[in-house]
Amino acid sequence: ALKKRDPGSSQLSPAPLADAEPARDRFANMPRVKAYELRSKTSKELLTELDEQKAELAQLRVAKVSGGAASKLAKIKIVRKAIARILTVYNQKQKADARKACKGKKYVPLDLRPKKTRAIRRALKTEQKFMKTPRQKTKASNFPMRRFAVTM
């Protein structure tokens, strides 16, 4: 449904749809899912809301195939974004719970460890880097650095 603007121009503009409604009316009855509201919900509530959104998305896709109204086609994007928000919050909750569970333990799962870079992860820690062998320690204590008094 694209038409040329004028013969000299190569830019395309969308052709107006026959059953297009004004944008403000289209989105008036759709409450957006807010991430901060989702964070206050439990994991079970998030999963039930996720199922509801997925069911709504399935209905909207059926409407799209059967030639539904433009408002329903526009709502598909909003529902997909809402599903993404719910999944993001749910995964953040899962990761936070996992971090809480293994806090203070000797071993932490790989996906909860700091990422950094492979070289940094394999490098010696600072206390390991400056460790001395017993022989180095005795040599340092028996032969300390000489002190010279410089007079002018």
mmCIF file with all atom_site columns, C-alpha atoms in Angstrom, residues 2 7 12 20 23 44 48 50 59 63 65-66 78 88 92 104 130 132-133:
data_model
loop_
_atom_site.group_PDB
_atom_site.id
_atom_site.type_symbol
_atom_site.label_atom_id
_atom_site.label_alt_id
_atom_site.label_comp_id
_atom_site.label_asym_id
_atom_site.label_entity_id
_atom_site.label_seq_id
_atom_site.pdbx_PDB_ins_code
_atom_site.Cartn_x
_atom_site.Cartn_y
_atom_site.Cartn_z
_atom_site.occupancy
_atom_site.B_iso_or_equiv
_atom_site.pdbx_formal_charge
_atom_site.auth_seq_id
_atom_site.auth_comp_id
_atom_site.auth_asym_id
_atom_site.auth_atom_id
_atom_site.pdbx_PDB_model_num
ATOM 1  C CA . LEU A 1 2   ? 2.818  2.392   -0.909  1.00 0.00 ? 2   LEU A CA 1
ATOM 2  C CA . PRO A 1 7   ? 6.982  11.707  -10.333 1.00 0.00 ? 7   PRO A CA 1
ATOM 3  C CA . LEU A 1 12  ? 7.671  6.476   -0.945  1.00 0.00 ? 12  LEU A CA 1
ATOM 4  C CA . ALA A 1 20  ? -7.967 3.737   9.399   1.00 0.00 ? 20  ALA A CA 1
ATOM 5  C CA . ALA A 1 23  ? -4.294 7.220   16.289  1.00 0.00 ? 23  ALA A CA 1
ATOM 6  C CA . LYS A 1 44  ? 3.060  -16.780 39.536  1.00 0.00 ? 44  LYS A CA 1
ATOM 7  C CA . THR A 1 48  ? -0.559 -15.818 34.507  1.00 0.00 ? 48  THR A CA 1
ATOM 8  C CA . LEU A 1 50  ? 2.112  -13.729 30.386  1.00 0.00 ? 50  LEU A CA 1
ATOM 9  C CA . GLN A 1 59  ? -6.405 -13.821 18.875  1.00 0.00 ? 59  GLN A CA 1
ATOM 10 C CA . ALA A 1 63  ? -7.823 -11.349 13.311  1.00 0.00 ? 63  ALA A CA 1
ATOM 11 C CA . VAL A 1 65  ? -5.227 -13.329 8.904   1.00 0.00 ? 65  VAL A CA 1
ATOM 12 C CA . SER A 1 66  ? -8.990 -12.972 8.648   1.00 0.00 ? 66  SER A CA 1
ATOM 13 C CA . ILE A 1 78  ? 1.856  -3.354  21.833  1.00 0.00 ? 78  ILE A CA 1
ATOM 14 C CA . THR A 1 88  ? 12.280 -9.410  31.177  1.00 0.00 ? 88  THR A CA 1
ATOM 15 C CA . GLN A 1 92  ? 15.357 -10.559 36.377  1.00 0.00 ? 92  GLN A CA 1
ATOM 16 C CA . GLY A 1 104 ? 28.143 -16.708 50.567  1.00 0.00 ? 104 GLY A CA 1
ATOM 17 C CA . PHE A 1 130 ? 52.438 -10.292 44.822  1.00 0.00 ? 130 PHE A CA 1
ATOM 18 C CA . LYS A 1 132 ? 56.446 -14.543 47.604  1.00 0.00 ? 132 LYS A CA 1
ATOM 19 C CA . THR A 1 133 ? 57.967 -17.963 48.104  1.00 0.00 ? 133 THR A CA 1
#
